Short mmCIF file of C-alpha atoms in Angstrom, two decimals:
data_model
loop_
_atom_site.label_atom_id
_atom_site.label_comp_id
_atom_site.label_asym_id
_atom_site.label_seq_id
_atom_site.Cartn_x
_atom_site.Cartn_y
_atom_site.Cartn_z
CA UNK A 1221 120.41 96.27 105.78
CA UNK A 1222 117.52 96.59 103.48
CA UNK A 1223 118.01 97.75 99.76
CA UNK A 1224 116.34 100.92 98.47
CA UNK A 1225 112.59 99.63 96.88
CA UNK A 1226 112.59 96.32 98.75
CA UNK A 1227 109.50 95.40 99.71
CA UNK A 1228 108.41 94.99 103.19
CA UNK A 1229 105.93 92.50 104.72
CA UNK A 1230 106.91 91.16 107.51
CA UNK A 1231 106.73 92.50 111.29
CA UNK A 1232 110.26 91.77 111.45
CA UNK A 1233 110.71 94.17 108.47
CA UNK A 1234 108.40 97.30 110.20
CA UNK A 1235 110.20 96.84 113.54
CA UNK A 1236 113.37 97.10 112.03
CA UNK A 1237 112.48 100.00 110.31
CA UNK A 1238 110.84 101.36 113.54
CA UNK A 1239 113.54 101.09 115.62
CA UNK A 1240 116.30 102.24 112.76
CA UNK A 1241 114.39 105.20 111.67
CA UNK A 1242 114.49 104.28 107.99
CA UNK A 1243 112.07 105.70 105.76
CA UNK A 1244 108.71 103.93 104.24
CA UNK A 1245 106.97 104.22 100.97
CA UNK A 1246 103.38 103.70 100.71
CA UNK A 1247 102.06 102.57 97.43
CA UNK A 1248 98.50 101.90 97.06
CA UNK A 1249 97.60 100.41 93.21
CA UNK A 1250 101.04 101.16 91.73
CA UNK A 1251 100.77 104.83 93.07
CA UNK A 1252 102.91 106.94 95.59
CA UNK A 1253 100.52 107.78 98.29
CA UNK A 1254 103.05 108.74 101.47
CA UNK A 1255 106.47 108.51 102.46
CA UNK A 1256 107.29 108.65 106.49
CA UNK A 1257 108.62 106.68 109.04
CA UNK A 1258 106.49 103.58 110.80
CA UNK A 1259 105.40 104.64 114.18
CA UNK A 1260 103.33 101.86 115.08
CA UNK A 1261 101.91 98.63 113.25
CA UNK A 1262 99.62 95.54 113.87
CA UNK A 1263 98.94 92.61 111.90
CA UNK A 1264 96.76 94.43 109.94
CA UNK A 1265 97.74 98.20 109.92
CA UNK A 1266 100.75 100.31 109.70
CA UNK A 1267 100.49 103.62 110.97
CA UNK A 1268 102.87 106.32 108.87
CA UNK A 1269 102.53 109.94 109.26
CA UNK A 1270 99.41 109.61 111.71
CA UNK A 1271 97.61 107.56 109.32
CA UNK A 1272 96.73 103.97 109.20
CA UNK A 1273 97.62 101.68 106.44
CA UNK A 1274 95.92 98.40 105.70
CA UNK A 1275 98.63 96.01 105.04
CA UNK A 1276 96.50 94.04 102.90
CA UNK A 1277 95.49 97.24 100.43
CA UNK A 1278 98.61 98.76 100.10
CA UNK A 1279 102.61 98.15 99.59
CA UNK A 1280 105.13 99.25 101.52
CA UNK A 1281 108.51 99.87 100.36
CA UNK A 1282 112.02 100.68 101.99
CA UNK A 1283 113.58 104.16 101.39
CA UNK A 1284 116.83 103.94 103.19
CA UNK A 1285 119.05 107.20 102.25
CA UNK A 1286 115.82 109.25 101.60
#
């Protein structure tokens, strides 16, 4: 179970979020850019709402209950 604002980084963290349907935040410099659910990632991108993410730029953060 992840906690509401935990950070995620690993693949083991997108997967599980993949495959539970649990909500992601994208942050990029401290700011709320999106909020959706992880349909795909790489090492290098995560792809939320049709959009890819560069895992290096921005932060990603659990939303379970949202």
């Amino acid at each position: 179970m992840y906690d509401n604002g935990q950070e995620l980084i690993t693949d083991l963290h997108f997967q599980a979020h993949m495959d539970a349907d649990i909500p992601v935040q994208v942050y990029y410099q401290n700011k709320h850019k999106d909020i959706g659910y992880v349909e795909y990632f790489t090492p290098s991108y995560i792809k939320i709402n049709n959009t890819y993410y560069n895992r290096y730029l921005y932060t990603f953060v659990s939303r379970p209950g949202y």
